[in-house]
Short mmCIF file of N, CA and C and ligand atoms in Angstrom, two decimals:
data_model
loop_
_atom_site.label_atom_id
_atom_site.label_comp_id
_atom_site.label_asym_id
_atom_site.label_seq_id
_atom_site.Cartn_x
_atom_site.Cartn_y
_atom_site.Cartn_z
N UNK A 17 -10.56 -11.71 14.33
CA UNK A 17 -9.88 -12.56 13.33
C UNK A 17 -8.46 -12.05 13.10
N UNK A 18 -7.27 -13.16 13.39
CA UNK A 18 -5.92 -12.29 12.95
C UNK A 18 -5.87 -12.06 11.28
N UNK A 19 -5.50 -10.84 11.42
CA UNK A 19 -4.86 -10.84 10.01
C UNK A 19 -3.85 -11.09 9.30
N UNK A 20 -4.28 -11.88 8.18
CA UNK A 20 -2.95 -12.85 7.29
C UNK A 20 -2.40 -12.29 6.13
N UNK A 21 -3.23 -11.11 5.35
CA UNK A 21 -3.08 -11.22 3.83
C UNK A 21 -4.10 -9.38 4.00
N UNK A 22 -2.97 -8.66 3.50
CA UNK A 22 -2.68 -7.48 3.45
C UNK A 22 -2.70 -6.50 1.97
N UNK A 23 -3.50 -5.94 1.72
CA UNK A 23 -3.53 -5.01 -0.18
C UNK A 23 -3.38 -3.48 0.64
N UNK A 24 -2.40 -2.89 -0.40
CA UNK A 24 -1.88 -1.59 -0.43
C UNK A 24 -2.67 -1.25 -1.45
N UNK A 25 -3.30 0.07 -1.16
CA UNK A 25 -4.01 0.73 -2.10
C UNK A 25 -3.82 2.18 -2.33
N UNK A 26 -3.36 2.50 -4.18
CA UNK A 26 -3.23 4.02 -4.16
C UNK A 26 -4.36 4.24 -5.68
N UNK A 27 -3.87 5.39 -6.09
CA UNK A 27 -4.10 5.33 -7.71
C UNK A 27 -3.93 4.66 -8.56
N UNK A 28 -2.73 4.68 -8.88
CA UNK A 28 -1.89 4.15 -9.78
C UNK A 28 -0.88 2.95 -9.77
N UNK A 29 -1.34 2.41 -8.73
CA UNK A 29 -0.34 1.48 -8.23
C UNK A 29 0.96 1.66 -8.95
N UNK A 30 1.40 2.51 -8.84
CA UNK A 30 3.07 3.17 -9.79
C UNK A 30 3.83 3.30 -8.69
N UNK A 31 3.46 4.41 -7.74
CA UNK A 31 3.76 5.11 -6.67
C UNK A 31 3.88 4.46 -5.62
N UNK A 32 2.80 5.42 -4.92
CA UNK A 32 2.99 5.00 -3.45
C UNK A 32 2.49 3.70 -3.37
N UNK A 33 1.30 2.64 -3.32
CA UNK A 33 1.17 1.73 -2.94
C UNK A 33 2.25 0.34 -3.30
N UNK A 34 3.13 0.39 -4.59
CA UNK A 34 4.11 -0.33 -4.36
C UNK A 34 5.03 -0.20 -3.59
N UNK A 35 5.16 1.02 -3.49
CA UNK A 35 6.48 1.53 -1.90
C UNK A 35 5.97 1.05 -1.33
N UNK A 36 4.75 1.04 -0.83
CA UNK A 36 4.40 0.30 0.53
C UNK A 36 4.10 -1.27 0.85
N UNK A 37 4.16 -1.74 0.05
CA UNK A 37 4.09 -2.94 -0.35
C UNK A 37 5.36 -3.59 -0.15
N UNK A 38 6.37 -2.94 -0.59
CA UNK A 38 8.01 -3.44 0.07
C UNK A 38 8.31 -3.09 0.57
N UNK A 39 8.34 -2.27 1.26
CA UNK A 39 8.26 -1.19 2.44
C UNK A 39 8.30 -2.43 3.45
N UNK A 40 6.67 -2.47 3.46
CA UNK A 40 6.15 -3.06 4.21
C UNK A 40 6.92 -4.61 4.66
N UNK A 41 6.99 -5.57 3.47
CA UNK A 41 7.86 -6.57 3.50
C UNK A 41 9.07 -6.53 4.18
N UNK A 42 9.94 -5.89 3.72
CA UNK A 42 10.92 -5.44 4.26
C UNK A 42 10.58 -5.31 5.58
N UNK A 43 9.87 -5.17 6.07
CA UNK A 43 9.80 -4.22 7.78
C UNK A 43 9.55 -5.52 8.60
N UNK A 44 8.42 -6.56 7.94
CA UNK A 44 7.83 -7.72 9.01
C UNK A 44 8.62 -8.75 8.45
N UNK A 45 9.79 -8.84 7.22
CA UNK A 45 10.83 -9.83 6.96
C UNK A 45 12.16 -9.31 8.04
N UNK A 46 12.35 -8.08 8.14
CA UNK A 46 13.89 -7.78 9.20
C UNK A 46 13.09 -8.08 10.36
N UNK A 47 11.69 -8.82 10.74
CA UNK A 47 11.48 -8.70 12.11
C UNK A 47 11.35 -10.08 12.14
N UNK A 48 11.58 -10.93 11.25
CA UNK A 48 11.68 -12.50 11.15
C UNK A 48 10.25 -13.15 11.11
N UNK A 49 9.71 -12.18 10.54
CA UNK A 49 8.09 -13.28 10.38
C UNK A 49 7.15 -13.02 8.87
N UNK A 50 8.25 -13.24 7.61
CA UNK A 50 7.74 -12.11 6.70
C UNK A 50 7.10 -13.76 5.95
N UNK A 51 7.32 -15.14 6.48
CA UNK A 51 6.08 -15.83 5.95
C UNK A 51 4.70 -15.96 6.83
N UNK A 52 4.08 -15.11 7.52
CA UNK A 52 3.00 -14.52 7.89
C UNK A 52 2.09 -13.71 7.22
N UNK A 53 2.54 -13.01 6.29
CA UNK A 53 1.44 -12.38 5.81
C UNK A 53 1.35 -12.23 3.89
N UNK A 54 0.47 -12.37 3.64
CA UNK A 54 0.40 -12.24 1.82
C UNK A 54 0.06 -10.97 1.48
N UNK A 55 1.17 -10.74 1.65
CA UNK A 55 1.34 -8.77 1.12
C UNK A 55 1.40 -8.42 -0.56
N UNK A 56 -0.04 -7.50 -1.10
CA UNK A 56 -0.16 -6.93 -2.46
C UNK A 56 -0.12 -5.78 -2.56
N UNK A 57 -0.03 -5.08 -3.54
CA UNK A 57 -0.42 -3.56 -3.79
C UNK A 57 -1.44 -3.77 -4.95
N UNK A 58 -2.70 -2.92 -5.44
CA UNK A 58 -2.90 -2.76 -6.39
C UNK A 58 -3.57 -0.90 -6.56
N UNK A 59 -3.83 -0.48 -7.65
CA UNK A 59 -4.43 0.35 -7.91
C UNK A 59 -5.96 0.68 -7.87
N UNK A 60 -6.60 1.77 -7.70
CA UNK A 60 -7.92 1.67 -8.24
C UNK A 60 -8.07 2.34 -9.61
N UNK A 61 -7.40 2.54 -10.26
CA UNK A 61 -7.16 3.08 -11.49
C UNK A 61 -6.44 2.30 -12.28
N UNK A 62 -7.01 1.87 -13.49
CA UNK A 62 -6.00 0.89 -14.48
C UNK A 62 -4.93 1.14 -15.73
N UNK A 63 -4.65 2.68 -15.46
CA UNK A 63 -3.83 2.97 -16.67
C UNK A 63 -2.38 2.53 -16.97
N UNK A 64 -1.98 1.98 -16.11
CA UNK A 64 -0.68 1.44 -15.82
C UNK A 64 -0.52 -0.32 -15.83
N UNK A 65 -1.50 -0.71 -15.80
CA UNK A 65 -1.58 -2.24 -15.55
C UNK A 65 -0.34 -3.00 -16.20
N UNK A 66 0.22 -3.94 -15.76
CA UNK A 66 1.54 -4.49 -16.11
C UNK A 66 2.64 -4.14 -16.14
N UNK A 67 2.70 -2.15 -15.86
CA UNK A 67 4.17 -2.20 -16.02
C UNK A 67 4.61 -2.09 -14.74
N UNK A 68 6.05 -2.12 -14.57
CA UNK A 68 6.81 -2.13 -13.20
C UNK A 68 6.48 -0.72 -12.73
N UNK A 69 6.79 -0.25 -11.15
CA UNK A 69 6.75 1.12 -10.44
C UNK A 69 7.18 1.89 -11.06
N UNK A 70 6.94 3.41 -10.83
CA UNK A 70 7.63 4.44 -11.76
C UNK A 70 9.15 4.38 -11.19
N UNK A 71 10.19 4.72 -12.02
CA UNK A 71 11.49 5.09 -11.86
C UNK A 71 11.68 5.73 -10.25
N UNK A 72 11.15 6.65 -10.05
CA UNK A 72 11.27 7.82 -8.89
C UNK A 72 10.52 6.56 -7.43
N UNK A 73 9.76 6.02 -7.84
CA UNK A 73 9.30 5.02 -6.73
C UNK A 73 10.68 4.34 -6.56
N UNK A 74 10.74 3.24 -7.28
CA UNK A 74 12.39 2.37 -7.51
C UNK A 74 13.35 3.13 -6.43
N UNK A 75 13.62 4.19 -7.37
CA UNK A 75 15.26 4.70 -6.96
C UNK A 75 14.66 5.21 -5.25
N UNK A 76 13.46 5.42 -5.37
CA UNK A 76 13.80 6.02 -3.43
C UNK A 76 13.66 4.57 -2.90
N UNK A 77 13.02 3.56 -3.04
CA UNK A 77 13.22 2.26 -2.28
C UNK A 77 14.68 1.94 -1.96
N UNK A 78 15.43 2.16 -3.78
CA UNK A 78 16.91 1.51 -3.57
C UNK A 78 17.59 2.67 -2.58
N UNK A 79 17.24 3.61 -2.28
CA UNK A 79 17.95 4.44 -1.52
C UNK A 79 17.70 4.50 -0.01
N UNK A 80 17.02 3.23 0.29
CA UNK A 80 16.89 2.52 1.34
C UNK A 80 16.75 0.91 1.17
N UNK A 81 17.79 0.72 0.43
CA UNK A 81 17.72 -0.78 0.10
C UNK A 81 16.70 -1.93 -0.10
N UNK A 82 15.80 -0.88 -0.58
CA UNK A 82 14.37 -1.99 -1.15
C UNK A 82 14.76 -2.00 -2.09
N UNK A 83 14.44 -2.92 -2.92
CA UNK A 83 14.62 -3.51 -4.76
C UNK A 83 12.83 -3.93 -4.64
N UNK A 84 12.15 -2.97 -5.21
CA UNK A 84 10.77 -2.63 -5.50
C UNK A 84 10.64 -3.23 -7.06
N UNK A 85 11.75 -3.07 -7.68
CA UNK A 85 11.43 -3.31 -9.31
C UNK A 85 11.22 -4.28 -10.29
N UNK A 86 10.92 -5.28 -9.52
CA UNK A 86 10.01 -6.79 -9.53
C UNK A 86 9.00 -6.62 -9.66
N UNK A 87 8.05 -5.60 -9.16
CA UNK A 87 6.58 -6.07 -8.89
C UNK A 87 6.12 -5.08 -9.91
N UNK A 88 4.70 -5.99 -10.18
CA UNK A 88 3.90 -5.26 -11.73
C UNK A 88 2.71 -4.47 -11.15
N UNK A 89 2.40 -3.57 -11.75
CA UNK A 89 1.13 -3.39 -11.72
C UNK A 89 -0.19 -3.87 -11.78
N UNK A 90 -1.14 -3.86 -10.95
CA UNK A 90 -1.86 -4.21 -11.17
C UNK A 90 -3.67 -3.64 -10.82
N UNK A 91 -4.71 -3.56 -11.01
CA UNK A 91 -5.75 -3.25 -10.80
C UNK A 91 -6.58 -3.94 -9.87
N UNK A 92 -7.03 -3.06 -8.63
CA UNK A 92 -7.74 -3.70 -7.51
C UNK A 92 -8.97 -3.92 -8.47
N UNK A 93 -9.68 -5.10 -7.86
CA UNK A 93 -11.28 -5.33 -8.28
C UNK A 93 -11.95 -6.65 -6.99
N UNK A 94 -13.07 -6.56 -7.66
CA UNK A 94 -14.43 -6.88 -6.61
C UNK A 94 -13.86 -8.29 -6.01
N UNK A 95 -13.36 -8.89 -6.72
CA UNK A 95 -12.60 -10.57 -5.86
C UNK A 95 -12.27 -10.21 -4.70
N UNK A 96 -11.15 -9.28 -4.75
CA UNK A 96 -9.68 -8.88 -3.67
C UNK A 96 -10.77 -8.82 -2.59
N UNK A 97 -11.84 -8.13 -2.56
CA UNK A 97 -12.31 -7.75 -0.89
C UNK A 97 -12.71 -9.25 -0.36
N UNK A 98 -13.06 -10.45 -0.62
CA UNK A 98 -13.31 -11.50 -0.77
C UNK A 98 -11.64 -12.12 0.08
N UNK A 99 -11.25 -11.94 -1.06
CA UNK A 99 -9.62 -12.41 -0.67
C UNK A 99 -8.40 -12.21 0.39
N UNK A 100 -8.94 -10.54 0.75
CA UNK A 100 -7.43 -9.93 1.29
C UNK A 100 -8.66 -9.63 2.83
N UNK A 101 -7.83 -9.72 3.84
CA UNK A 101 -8.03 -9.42 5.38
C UNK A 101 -8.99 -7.59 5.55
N UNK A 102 -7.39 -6.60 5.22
CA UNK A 102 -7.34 -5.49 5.29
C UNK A 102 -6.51 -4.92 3.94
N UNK A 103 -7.27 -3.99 3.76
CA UNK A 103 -7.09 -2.85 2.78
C UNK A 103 -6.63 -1.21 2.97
N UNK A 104 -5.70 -1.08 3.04
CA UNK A 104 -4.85 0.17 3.51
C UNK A 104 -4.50 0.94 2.69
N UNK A 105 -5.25 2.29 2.88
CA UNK A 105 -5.54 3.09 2.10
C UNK A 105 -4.26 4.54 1.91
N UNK A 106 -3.77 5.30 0.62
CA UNK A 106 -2.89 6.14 0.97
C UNK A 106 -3.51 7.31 1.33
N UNK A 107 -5.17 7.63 0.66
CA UNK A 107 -5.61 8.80 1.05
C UNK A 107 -7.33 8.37 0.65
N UNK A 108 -8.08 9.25 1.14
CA UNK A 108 -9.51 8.97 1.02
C UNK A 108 -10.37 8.96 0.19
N UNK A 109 -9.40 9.29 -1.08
CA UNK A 109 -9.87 9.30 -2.45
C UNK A 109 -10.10 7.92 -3.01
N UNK A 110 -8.70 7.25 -2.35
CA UNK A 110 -8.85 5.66 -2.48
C UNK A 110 -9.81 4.80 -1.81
N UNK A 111 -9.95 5.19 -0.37
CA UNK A 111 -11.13 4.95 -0.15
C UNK A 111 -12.61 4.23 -0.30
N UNK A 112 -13.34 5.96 -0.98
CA UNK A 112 -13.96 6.02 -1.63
C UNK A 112 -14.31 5.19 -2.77
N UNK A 113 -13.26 5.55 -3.53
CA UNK A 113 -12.92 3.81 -4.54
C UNK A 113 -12.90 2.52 -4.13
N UNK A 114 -12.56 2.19 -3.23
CA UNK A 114 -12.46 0.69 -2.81
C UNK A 114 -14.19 0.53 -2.27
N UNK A 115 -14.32 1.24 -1.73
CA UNK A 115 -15.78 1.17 -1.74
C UNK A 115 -16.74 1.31 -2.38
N UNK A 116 -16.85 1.63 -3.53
CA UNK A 116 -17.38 1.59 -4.76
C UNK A 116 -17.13 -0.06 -5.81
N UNK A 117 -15.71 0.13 -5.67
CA UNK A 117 -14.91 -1.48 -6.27
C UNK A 117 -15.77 -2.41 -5.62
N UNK A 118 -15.77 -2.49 -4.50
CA UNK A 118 -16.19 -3.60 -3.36
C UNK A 118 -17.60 -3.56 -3.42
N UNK A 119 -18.21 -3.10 -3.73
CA UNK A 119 -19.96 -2.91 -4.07
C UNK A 119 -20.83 -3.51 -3.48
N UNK A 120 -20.35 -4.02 -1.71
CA UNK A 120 -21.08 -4.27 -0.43
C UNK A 120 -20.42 -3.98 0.28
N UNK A 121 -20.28 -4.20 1.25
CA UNK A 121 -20.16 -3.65 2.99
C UNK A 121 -18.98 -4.16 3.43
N UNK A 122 -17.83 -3.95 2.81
CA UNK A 122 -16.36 -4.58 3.49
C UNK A 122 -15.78 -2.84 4.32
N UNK A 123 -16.54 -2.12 4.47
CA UNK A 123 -16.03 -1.48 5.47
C UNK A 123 -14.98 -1.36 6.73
N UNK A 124 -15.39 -2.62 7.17
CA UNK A 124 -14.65 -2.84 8.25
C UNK A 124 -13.14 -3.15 8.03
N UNK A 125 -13.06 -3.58 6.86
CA UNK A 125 -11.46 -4.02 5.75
C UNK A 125 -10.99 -2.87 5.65
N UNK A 126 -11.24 -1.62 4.85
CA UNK A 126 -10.79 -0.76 4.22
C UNK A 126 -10.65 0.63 5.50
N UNK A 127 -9.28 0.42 5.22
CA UNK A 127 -8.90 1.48 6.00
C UNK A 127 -7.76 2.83 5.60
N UNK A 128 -7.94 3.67 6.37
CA UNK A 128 -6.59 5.08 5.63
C UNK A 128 -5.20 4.48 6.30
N UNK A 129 -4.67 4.33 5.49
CA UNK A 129 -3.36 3.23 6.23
C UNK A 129 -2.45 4.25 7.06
N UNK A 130 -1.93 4.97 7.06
CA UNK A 130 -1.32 6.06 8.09
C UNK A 130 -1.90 5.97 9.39
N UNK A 131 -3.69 6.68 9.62
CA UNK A 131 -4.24 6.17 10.39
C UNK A 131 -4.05 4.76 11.22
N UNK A 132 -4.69 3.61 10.42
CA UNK A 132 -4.48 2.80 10.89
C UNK A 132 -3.02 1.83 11.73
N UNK A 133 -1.97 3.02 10.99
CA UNK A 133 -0.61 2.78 11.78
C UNK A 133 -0.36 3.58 12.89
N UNK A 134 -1.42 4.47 13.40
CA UNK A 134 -0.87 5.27 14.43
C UNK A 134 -0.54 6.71 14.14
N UNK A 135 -0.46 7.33 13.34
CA UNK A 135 0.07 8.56 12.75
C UNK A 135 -1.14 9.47 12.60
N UNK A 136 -2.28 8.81 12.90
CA UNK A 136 -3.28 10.13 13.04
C UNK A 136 -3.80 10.17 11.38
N UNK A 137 -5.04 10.93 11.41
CA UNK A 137 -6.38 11.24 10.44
C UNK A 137 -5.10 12.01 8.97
N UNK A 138 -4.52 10.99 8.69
CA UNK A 138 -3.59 12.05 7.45
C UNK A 138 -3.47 11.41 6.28
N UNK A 139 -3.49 11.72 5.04
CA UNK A 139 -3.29 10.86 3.65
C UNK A 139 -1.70 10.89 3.67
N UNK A 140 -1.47 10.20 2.57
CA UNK A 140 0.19 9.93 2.07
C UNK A 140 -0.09 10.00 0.71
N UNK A 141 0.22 11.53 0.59
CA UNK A 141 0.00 12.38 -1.04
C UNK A 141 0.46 11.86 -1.93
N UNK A 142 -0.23 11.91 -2.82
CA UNK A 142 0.54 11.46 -3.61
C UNK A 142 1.52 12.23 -4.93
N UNK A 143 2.39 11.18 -4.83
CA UNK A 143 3.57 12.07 -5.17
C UNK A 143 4.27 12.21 -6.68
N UNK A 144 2.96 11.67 -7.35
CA UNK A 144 3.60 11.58 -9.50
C UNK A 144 3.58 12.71 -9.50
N UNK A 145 2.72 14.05 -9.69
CA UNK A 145 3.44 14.69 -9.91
C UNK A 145 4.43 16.17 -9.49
N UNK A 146 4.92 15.71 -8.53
CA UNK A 146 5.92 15.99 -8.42
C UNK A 146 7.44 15.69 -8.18
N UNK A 147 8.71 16.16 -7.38
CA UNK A 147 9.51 15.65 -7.72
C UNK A 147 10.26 14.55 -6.23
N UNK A 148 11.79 14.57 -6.28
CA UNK A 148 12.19 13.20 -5.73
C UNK A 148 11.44 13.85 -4.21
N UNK A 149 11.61 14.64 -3.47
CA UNK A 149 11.04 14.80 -2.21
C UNK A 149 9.81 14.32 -1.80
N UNK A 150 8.45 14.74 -2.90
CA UNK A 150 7.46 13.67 -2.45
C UNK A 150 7.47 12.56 -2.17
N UNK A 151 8.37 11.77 -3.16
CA UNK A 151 8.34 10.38 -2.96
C UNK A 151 9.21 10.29 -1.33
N UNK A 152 10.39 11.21 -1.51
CA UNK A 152 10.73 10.48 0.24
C UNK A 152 9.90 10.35 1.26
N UNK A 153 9.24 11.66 1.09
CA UNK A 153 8.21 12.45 2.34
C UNK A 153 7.18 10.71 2.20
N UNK A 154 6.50 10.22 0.88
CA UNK A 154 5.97 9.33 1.13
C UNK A 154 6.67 7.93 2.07
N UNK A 155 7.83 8.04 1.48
CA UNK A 155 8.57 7.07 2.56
C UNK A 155 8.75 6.75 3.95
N UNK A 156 9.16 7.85 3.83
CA UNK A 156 8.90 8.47 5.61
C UNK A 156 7.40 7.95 6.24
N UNK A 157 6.43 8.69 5.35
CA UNK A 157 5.60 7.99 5.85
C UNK A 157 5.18 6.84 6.43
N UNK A 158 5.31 5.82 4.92
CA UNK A 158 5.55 4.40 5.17
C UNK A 158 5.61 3.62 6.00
N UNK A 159 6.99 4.08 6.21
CA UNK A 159 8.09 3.07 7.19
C UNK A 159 7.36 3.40 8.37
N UNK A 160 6.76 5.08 8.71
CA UNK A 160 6.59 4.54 9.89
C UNK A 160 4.99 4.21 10.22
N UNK A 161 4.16 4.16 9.43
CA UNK A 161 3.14 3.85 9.38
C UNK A 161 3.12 2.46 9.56
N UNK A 162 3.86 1.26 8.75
CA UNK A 162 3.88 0.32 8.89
C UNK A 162 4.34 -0.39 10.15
N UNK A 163 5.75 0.73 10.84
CA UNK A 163 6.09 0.23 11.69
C UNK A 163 4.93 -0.17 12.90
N UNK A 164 4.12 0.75 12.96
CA UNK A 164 2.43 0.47 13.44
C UNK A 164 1.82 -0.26 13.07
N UNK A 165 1.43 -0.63 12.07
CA UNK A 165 0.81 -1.17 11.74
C UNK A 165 1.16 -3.09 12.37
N UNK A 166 2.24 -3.21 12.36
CA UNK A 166 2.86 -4.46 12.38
C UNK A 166 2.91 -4.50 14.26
N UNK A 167 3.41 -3.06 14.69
CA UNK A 167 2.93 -3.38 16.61
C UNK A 167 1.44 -3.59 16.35
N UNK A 168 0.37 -3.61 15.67
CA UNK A 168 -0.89 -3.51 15.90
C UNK A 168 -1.55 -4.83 15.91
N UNK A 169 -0.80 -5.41 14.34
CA UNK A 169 -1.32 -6.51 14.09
C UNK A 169 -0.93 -8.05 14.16
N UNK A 170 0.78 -7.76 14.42
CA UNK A 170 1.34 -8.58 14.96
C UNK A 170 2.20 -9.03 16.31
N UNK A 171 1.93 -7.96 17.21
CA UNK A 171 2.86 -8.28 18.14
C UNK A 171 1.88 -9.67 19.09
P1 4NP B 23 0.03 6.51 -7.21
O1 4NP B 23 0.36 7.79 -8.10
O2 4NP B 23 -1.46 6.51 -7.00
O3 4NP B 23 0.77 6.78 -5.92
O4 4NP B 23 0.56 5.31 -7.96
C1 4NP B 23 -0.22 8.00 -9.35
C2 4NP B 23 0.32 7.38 -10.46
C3 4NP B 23 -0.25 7.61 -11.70
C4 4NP B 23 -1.34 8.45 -11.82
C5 4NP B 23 -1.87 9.05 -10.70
C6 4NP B 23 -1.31 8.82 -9.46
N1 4NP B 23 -1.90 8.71 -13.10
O5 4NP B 23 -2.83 9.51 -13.19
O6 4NP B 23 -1.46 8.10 -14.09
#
């Protein structure tokens, strides 16, 4: 089945899974096909629900010309596995969670998103608390995780 419709999954949806979420956009819009896919982020944790990314997320996007600071927070739940293709995970903690959230057998959906871009059996730490370098190091990640991800699923 191709895949159409794409959820980024971290903690807090603060962090990393909104980086990756425009990240991501950004990457399959400069490749001219960014009405192809229905790209989300959400959290498996709801303490944040509604507000925009943390500050330190923002400013490393804008320091690669993403404008991240549109999108809200929000909380993954039992619909989304129903809804979304694939589920791309920052580390296995999330996982775990989505598989619990999902409370049958979408296995085959939920994946460690690094992995699944090519970069090998590795999480994308997460980076609240600490300072601006995590968040790049997560960037780094990202970009090139996705850049895989998109030879994988769309070429
Ligand atoms: P994220 O980072 O999962 O990359 O969004 C976190 C953000 C907030 C919290 C934990 C992780 N928190 O505990 O509030």
């Amino acid at each position: 089945m191709a895949i159409s419709s794409i959820m980024f999954v971290c903690l807090g949806n603060i962090c990393r899974s909104p980086l990756a979420e425009g990240v991501f956009r950004h990457e399959v819009e400069s490749r001219g096909f960014g009405d192809r896919f229905v790209i989300e982020s959400a959290g498996t944790g709801g303490w944040h629900v509604g507000n925009g990314p943390d500050m330190r997320a923002i400013n490393t996007a804008l320091d690669h010309d993403i404008d991240i600071s549109q999108q809200t927070c929000r909380q993954l739940n039992r619909a989304d596995f129903q809804a979304f293709d694939l589920f791309l995970c920052m580390d296995d903690d999330n996982i775990a969670d989505c598989k619990a959230i999902a409370g049958r057998d979408y296995d085959d959906k939920i994946m460690l998103f690094a992995e699944y871009g090519g970069l090998g059996k590795v999480e994308i730490a997460d980076p609240y608390y600490g300072g601006h370098d995590g968040f790049e190091a997560a960037y780094q990640m990202i970009k090139a995780a996705s850049a895989g991800v998109i030879a994988r699923i769309a070429s």
